[in-house]
Short mmCIF file of C-alpha atoms and ligand atoms in Angstrom, two decimals:
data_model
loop_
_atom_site.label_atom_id
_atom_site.label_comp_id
_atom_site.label_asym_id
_atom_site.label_seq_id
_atom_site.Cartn_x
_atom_site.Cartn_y
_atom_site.Cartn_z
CA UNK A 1 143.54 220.93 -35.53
CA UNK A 2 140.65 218.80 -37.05
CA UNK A 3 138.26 218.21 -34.40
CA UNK A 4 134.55 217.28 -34.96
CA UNK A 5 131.41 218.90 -34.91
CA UNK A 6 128.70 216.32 -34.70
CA UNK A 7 129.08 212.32 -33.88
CA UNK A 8 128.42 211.14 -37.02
CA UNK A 9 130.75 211.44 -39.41
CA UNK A 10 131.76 208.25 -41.35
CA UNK A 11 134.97 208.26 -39.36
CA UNK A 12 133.20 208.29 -35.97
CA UNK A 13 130.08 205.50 -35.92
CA UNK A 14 131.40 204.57 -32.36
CA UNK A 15 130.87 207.79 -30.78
CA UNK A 16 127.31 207.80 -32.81
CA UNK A 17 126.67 203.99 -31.63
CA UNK A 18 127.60 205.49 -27.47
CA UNK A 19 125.54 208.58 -27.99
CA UNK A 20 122.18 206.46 -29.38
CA UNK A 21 122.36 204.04 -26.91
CA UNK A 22 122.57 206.92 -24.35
CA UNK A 23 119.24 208.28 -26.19
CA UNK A 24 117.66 204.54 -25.83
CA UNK A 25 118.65 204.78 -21.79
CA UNK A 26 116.20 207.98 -21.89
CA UNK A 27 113.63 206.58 -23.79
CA UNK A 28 114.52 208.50 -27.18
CA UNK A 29 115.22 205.56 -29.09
CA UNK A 30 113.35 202.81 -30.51
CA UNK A 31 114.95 199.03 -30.26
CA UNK A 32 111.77 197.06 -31.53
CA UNK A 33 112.39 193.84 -31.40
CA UNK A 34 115.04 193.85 -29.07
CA UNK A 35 115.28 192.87 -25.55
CA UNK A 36 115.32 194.57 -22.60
CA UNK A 37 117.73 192.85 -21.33
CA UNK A 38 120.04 192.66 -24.56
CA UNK A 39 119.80 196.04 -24.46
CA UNK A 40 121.42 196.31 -21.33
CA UNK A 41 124.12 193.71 -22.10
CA UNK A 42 125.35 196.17 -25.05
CA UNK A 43 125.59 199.07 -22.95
CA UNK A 44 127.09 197.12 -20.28
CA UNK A 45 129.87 195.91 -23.01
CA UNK A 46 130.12 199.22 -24.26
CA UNK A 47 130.56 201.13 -20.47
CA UNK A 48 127.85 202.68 -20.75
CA UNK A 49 126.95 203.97 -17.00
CA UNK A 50 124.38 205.49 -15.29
CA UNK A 51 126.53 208.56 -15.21
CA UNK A 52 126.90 208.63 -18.74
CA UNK A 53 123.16 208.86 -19.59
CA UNK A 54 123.16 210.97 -16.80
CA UNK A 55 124.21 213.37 -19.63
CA UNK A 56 121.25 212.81 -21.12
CA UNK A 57 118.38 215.00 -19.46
CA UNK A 58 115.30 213.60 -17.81
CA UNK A 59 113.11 214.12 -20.98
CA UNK A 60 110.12 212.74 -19.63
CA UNK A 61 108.09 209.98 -20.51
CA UNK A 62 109.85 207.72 -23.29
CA UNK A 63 107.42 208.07 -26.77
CA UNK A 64 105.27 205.83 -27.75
CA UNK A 65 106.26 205.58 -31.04
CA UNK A 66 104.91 202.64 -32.41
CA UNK A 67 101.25 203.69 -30.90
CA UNK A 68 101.50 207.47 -32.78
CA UNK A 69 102.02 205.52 -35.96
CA UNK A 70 105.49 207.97 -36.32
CA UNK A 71 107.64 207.07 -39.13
CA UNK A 72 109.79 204.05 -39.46
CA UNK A 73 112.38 206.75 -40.83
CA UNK A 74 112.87 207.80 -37.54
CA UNK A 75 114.34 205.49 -36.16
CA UNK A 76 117.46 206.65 -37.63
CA UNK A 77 117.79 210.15 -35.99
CA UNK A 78 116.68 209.23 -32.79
CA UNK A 79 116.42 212.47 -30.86
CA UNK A 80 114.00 214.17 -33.65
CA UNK A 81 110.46 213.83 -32.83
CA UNK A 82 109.10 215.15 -35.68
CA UNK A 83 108.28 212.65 -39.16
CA UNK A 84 111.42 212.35 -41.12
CA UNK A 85 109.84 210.96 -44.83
CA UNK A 86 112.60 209.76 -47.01
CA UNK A 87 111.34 211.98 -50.16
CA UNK A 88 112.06 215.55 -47.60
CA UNK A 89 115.13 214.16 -45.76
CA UNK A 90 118.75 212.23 -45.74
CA UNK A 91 119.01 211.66 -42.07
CA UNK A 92 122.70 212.78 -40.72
CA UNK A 93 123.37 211.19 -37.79
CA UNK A 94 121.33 212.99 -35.22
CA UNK A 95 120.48 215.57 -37.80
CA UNK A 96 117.74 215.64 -40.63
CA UNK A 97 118.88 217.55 -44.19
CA UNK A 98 116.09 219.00 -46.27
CA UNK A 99 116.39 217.68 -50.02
CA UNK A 100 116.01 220.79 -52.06
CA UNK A 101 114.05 218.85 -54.82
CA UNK A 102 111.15 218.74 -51.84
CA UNK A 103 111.02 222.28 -51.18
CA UNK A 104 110.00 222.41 -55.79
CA UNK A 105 106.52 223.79 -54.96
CA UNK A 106 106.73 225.04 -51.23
CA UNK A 107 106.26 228.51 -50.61
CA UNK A 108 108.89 231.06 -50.03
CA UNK A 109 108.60 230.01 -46.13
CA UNK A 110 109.55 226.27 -45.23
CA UNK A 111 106.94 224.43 -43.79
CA UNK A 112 108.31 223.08 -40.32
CA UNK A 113 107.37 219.52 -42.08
CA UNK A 114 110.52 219.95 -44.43
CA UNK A 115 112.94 222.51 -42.15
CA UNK A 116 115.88 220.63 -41.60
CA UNK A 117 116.92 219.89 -38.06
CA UNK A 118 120.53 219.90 -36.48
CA UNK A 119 120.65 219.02 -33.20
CA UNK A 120 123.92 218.34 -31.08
CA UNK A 121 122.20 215.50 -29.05
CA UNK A 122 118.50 215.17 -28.96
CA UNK A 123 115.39 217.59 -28.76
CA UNK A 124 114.47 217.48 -25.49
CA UNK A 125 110.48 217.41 -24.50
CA UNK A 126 109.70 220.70 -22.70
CA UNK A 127 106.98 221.68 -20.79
CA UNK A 128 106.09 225.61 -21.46
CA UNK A 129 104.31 225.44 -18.35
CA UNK A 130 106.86 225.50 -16.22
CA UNK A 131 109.80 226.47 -18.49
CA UNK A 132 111.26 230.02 -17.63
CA UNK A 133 114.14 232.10 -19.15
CA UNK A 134 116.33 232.54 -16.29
CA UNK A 135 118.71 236.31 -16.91
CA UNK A 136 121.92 236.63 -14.59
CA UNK A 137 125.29 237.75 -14.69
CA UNK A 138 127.73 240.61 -13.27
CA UNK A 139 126.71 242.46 -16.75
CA UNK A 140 123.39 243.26 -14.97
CA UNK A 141 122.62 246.28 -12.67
CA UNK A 142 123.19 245.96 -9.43
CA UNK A 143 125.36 242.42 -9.90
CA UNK A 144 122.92 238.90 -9.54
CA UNK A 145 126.49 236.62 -9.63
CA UNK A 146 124.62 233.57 -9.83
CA UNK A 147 121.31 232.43 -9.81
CA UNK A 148 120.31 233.95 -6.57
CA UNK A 149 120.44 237.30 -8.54
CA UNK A 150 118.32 235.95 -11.61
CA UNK A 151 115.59 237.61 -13.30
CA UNK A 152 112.82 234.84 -14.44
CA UNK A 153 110.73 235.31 -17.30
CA UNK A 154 107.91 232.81 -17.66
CA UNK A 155 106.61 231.98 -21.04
CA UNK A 156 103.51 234.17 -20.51
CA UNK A 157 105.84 237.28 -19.14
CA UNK A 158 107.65 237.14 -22.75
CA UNK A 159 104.22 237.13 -24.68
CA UNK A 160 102.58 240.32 -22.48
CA UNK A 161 105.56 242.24 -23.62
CA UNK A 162 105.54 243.89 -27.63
CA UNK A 163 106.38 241.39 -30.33
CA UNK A 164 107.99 241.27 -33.15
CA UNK A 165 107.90 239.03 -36.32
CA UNK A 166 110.78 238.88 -38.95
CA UNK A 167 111.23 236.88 -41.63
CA UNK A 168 114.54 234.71 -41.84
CA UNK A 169 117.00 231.92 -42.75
CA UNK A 170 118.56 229.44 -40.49
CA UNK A 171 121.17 227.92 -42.29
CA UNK A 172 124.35 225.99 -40.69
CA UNK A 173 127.50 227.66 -40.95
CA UNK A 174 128.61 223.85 -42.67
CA UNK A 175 125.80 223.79 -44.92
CA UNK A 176 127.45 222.78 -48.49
CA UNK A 177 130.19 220.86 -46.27
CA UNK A 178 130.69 218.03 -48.47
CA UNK A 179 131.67 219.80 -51.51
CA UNK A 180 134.97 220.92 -50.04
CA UNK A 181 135.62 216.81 -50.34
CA UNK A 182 133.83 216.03 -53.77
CA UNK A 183 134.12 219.53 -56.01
CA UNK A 184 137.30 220.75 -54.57
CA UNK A 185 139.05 216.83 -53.42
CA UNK A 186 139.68 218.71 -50.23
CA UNK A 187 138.46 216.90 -46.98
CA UNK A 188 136.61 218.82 -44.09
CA UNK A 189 135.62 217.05 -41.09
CA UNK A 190 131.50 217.71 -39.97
CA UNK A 191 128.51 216.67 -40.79
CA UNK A 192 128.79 216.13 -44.90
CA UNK A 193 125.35 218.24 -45.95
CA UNK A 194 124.94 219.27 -49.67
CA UNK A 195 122.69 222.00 -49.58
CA UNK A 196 119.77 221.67 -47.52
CA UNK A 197 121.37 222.31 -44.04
CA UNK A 198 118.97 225.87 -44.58
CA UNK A 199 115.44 227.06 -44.06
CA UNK A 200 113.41 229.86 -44.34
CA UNK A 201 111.05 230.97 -41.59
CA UNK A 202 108.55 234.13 -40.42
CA UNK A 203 109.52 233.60 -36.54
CA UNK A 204 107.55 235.96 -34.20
CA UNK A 205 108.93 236.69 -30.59
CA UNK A 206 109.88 239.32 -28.15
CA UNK A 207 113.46 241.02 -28.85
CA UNK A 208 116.27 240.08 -27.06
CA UNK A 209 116.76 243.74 -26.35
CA UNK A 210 113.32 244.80 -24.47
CA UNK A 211 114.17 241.54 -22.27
CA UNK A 212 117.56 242.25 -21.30
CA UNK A 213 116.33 246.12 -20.55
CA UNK A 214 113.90 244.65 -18.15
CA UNK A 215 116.48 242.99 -16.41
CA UNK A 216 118.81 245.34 -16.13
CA UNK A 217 121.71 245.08 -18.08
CA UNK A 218 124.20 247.35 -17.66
CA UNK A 219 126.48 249.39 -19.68
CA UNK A 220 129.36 247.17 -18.70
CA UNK A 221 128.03 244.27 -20.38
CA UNK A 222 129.82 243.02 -23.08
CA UNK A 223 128.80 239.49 -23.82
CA UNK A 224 125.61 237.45 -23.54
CA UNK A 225 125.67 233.97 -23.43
CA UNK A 226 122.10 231.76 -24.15
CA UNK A 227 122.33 228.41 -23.35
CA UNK A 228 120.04 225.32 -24.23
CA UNK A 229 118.73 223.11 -21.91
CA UNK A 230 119.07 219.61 -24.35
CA UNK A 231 121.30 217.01 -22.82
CA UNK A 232 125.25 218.49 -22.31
CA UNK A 233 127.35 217.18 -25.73
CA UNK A 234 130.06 215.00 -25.59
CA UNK A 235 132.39 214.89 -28.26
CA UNK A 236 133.29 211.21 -29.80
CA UNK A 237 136.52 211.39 -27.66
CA UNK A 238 134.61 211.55 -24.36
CA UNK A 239 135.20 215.01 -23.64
CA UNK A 240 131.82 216.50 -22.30
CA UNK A 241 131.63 220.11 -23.53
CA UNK A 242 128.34 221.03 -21.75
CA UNK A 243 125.28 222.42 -22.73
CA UNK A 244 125.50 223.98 -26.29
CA UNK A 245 125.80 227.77 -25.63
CA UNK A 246 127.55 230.33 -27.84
CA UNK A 247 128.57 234.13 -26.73
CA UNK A 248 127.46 237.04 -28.61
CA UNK A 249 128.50 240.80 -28.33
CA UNK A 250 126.37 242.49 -26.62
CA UNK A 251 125.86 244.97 -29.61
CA UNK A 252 124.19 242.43 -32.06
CA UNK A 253 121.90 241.02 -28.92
CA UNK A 254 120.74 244.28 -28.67
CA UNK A 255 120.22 244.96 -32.06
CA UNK A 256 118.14 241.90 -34.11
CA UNK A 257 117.82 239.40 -32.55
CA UNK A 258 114.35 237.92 -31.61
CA UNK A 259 113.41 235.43 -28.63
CA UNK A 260 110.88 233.25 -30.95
CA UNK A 261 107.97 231.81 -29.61
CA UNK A 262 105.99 231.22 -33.26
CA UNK A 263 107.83 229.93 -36.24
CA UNK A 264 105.11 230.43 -39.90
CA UNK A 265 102.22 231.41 -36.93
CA UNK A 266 102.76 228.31 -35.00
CA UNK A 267 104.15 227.41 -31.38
CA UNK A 268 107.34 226.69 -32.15
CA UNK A 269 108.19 222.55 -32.71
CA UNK A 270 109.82 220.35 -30.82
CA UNK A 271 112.80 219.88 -33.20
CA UNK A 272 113.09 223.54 -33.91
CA UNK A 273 113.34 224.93 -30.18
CA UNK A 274 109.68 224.68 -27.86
CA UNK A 275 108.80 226.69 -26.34
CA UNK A 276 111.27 229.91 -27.18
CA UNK A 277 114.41 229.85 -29.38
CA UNK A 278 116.80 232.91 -29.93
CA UNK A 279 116.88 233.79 -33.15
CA UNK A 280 120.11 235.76 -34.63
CA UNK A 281 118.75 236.55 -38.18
CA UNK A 282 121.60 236.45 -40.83
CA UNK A 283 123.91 234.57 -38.42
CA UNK A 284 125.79 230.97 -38.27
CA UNK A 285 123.00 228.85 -37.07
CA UNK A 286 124.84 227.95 -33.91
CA UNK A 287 123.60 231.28 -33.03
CA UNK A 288 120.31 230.44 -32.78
CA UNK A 289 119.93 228.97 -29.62
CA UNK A 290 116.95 226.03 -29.07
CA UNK A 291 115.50 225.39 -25.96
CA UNK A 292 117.16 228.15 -24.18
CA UNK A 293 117.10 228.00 -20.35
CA UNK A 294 119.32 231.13 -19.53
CA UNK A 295 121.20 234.07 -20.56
CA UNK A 296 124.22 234.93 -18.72
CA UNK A 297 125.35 238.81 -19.39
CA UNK A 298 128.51 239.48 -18.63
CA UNK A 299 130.92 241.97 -17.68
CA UNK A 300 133.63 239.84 -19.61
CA UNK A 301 134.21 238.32 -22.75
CA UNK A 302 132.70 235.03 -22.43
CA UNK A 303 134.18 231.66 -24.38
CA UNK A 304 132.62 228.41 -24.89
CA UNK A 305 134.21 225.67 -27.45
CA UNK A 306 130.86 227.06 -30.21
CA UNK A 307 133.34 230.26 -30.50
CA UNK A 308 136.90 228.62 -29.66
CA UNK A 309 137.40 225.12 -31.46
CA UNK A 310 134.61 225.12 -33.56
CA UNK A 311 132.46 227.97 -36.17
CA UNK A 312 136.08 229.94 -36.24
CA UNK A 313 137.81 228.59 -39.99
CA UNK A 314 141.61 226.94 -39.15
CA UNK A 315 143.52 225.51 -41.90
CA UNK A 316 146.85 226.41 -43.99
CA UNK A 317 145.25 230.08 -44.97
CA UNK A 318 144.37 230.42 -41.14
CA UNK A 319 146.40 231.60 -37.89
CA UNK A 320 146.66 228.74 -35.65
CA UNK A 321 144.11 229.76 -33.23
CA UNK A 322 141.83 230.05 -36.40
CA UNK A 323 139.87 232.99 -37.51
CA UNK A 324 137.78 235.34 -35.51
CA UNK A 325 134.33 233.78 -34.65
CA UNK A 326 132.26 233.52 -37.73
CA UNK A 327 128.95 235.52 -37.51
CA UNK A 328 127.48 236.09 -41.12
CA UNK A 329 126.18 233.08 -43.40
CA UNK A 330 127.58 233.73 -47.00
CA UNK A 331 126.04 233.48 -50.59
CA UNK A 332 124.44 230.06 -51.75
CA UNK A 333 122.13 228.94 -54.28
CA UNK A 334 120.37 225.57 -55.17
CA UNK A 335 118.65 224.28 -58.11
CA UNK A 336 115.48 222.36 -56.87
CA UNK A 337 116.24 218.72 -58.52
CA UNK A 338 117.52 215.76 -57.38
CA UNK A 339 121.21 215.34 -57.36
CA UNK A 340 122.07 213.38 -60.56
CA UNK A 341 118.17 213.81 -61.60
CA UNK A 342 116.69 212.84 -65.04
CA UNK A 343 115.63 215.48 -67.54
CA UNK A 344 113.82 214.94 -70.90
CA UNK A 345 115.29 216.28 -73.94
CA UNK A 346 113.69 218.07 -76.94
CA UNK A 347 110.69 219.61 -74.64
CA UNK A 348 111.11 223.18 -71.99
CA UNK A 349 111.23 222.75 -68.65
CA UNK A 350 111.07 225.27 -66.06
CA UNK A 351 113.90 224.82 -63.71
CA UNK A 352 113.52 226.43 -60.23
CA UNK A 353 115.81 227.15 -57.52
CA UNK A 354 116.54 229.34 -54.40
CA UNK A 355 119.18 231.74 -53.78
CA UNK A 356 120.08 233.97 -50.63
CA UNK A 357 122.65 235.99 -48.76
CA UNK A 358 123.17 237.01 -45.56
CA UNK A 359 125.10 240.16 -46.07
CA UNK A 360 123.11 241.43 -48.80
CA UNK A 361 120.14 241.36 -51.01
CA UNK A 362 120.04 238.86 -54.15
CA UNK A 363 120.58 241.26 -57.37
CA UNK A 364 120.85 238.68 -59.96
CA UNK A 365 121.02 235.14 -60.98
CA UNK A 366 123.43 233.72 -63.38
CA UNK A 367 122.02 230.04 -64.68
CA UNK A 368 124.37 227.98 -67.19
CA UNK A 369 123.25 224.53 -68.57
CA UNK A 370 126.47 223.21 -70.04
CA UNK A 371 128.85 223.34 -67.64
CA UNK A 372 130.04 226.98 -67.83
CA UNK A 373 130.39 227.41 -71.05
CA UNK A 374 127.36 229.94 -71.76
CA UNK A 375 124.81 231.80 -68.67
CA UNK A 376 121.79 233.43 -68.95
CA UNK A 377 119.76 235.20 -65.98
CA UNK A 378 117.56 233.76 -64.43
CA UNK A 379 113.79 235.16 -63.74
CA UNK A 380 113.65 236.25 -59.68
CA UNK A 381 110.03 235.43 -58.12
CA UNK A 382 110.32 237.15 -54.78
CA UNK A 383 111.35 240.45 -54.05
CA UNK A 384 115.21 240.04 -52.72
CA UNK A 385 115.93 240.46 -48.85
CA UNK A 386 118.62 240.19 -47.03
CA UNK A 387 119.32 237.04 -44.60
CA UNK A 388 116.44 235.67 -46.91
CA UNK A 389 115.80 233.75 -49.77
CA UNK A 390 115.19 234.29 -53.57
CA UNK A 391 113.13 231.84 -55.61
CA UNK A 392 113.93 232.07 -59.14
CA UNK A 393 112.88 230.26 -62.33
CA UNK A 394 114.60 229.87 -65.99
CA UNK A 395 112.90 228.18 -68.96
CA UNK A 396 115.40 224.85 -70.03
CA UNK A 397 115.00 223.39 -73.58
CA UNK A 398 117.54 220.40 -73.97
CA UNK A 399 118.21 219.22 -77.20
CA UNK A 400 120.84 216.32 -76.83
CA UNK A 401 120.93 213.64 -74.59
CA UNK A 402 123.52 213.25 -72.22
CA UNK A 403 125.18 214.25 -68.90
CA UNK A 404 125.62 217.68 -68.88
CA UNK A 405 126.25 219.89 -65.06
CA UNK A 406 124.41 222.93 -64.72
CA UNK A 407 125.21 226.16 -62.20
CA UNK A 408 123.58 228.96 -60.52
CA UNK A 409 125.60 231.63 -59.70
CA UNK A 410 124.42 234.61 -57.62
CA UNK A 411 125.24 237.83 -56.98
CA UNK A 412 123.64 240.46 -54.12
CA UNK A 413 123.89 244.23 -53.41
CA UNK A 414 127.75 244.36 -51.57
CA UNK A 415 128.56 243.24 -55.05
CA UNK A 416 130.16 239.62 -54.19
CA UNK A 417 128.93 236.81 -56.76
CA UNK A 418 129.60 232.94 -56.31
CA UNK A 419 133.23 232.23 -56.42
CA UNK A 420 134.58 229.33 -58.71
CA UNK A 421 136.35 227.80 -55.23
CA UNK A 422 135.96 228.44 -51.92
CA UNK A 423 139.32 228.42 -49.54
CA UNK A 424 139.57 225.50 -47.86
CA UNK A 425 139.13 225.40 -44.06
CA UNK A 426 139.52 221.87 -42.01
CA UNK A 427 135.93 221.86 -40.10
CA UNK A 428 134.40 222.94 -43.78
CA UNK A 429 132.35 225.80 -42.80
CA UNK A 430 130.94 228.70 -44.97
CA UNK A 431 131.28 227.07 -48.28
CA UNK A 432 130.01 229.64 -51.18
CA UNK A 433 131.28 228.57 -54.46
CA UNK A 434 129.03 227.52 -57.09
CA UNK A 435 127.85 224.14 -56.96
CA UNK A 436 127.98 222.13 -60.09
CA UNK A 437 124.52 219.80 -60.13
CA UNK A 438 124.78 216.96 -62.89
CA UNK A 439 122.05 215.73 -64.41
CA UNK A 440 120.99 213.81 -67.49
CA UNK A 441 119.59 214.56 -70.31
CA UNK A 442 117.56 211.23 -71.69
N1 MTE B 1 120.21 224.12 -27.82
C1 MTE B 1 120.66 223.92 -29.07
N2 MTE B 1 120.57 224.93 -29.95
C2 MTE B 1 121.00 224.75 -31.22
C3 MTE B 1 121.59 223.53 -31.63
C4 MTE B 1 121.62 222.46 -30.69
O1 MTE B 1 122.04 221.33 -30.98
N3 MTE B 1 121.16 222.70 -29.42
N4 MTE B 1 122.07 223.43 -32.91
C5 MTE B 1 122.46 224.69 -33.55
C6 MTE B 1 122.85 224.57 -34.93
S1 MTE B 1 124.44 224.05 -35.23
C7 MTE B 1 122.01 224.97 -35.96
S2 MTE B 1 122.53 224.96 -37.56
C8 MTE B 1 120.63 225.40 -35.69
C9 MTE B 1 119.62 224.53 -36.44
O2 MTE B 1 118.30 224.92 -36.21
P1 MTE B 1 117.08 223.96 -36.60
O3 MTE B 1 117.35 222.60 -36.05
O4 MTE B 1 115.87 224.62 -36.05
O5 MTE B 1 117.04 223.91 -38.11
O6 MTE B 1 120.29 225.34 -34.31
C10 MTE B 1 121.35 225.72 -33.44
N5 MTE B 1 120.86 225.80 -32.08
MO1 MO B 2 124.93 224.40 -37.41
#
């Protein structure tokens, strides 16, 4: 029942290796120093065909990386365009995790400079000139079957009609992955993030509702299904699973979610989903959609392996066709120091940290510095939303040195606080126990 989400877990570096040298066919990838023609050799060796970066879309001309000065960092996550700085990110694969002891000092939104990125293949290079949201399906008045029956929406169409902002988390529905392995010594296949799998954004955009009135939908729609136009993902068995696109119910695409054009008053980036993203505020992040290129609406349940094999939890406590398709995010908080980070005894700090929820507001914080043994609340500097985040600050005066683990527990208006353990499930998804940080005291 294990499958993977990403190419790049330890177990996989093959399917990694096929998918970069894919990105290198398509001019995504840097090989400095190597040559052309060694390059070839390798993905002769390896079968790489023409077919197979055929998966890879034309993405336009390859970057000229070494002439924009862009970071040598970048070299390891070869499909993100934008500066990956060791001191904001651990590269994952083809993904880019913020380290929460860079957002100490960044405002309650995330700069797009530190917003981690997770991207099934590679951003693709879109031109907002002559992108357009394509809307079809039998869900839609009067039919429009395929294409022929589409209703376009240029980039300029979407920003003529009323706008919306709202202020919001994407997180991934794995975020906190890897401490089903090391707190709990119970292994979950993925993408192994700690923490920083999440940011916080003020996205502005058109709602998904207003567009899909325009085109018609009708009341026999049931499912709508956005789709990104990045290169079609194939898994590290071969299997090509198409573009990433993930249903939703009709009822929650007409109620909150946003077609984002701005993310913090800015076009969105590259990495993050140029020109227009949907935005599903309070959902998995697979919800969000980057780069979309059409919705289908539909008269029928739709499926696609984002709401069959994976973001559904399997595992002992689980049916064997796994749970229902996860929607919400769950309740998380982070202390803003490195992992393992060194802390001066016999003077106060200020410890800071984040905490959120997607089901509720944040009502308190619960902070202990030795293990579990004592807690004390912490001070909340934001006002608490929902499918937000909650800075919050508590004053730390160490008097011995030593290791010593400290927690942040949180709690939010439905009443649920941090569990001690969270139930395993095999693909590691929607981990919300409290996460024990060690640190030193020196
Ligand atoms: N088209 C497309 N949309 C996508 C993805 C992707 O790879 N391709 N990744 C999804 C996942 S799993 C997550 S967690 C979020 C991450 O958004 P970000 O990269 O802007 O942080 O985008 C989602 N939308
Ligand atoms: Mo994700």
């Amino acid at each position: 029942m294990i499958s993977t989400e990403t190419s790049d877990d330890a177990a996989s570096e093959e399917g990694y290796d096929r998918r970069r040298r894919a990105q290198w066919l398509a001019g995504q990838a840097r090989a400095d120093g190597v040559a052309r023609r060694d390059m070839l050799r390798l993905l002769a060796a390896a079968g790489v065909t023409a077919g197979a970066a055929g998966a890879v879309p034309a993405l336009g001309a390859p970057r000229a990386q070494a002439a924009t000065g862009a970071s040598v960092t970048a070299a390891a996550a070869p499909g993100i365009v934008k500066p990956l700085p060791a001191e904001r990110f651990t590269i994952r694969g083809t993904n880019a995790e913020t380290k929460f002891e860079a957002l100490a000092g960044t405002p309650f939104l995330t700069p797009a400079s530190h917003f981690f990125v997770r991207n099934h293949t590679a951003t693709p290079r879109l031109d907002a000139r002559t992108w357009s949201l394509k809307i079809w399906g039998d869900g839609l008045k009067g039919g429009g079957l395929e294409y022929g029956g589409a209703r376009e929406f240029t980039l300029a169409d979407l920003k003529r009609l009323p706008s919306v902002t709202r202020t919001a988390f994407v997180e991934c529905a794995g975020n906190g992955r890897s401490f089903f392995t090391t707190q709990q010594g119970q292994p979950a296949s993925g993408t192994a993030w700690t923490l920083g799998a999440i940011g916080n954004a003020r996205w502005r955009g058109v709602r998904l509702s207003e567009v899909l009135r325009r085109a018609g939908v009708s009341r026999h729609a049931v499912d709508v299904l956005p789709r990104g136009l990045d290169a079609e993902y194939v898994t590290d068995d071969g299997t090509n699973l198409g573009r990433v696109r993930r249903p939703l119910p009709v009822s929650k695409a007409l109620d909150d979610v946003i077609l984002a054009y701005e993310m913090n008053g800015a076009p969105l980036p590259a990495d993050h989903g140029y020109p227009v993203r949907v935005l599903v505020p309070s959902w998995v992040g697979i919800a969000s959609i980057k780069w979309v290129g059409d919705i289908e609406v539909s008269a029928q349940p739709l499926y696609s392996p984002w709401n069959t094999q994976f973001y559904r939890l399997f595992g002992d406590k689980y049916p064997p066709e796994g749970s229902a398709p996860l929607t919400h995010q769950t309740l998380k908080s982070a202390f803003e120091l490195p992992w393992n980070g060194r802390v001066e005894a016999a003077t106060t700090h200020h410890l800071t940290g984040r905490s959120w929820s997607a089901t509720g507001a944040i009502t308190r914080v619960d902070i202990s510095t030795d293990a579990g043994t004592t807690w004390h609340r912490a001070r909340l500097k934001d006002t608490p939303h929902r499918a937000t985040w909650t800075r919050w600050t508590t004053p730390w005066h160490p008097k011995t040195p030593g290791p010593t683990t400290l927690l942040a527990r949180a709690t939010d208006t439905t009443g649920h606080t941090q569990p001690e353990t969270t139930p395993h499930n095999t693909q590691g998804y929607l981990f919300d126990a409290v996460v024990r940080h060690p640190v030193t005291v020196v």
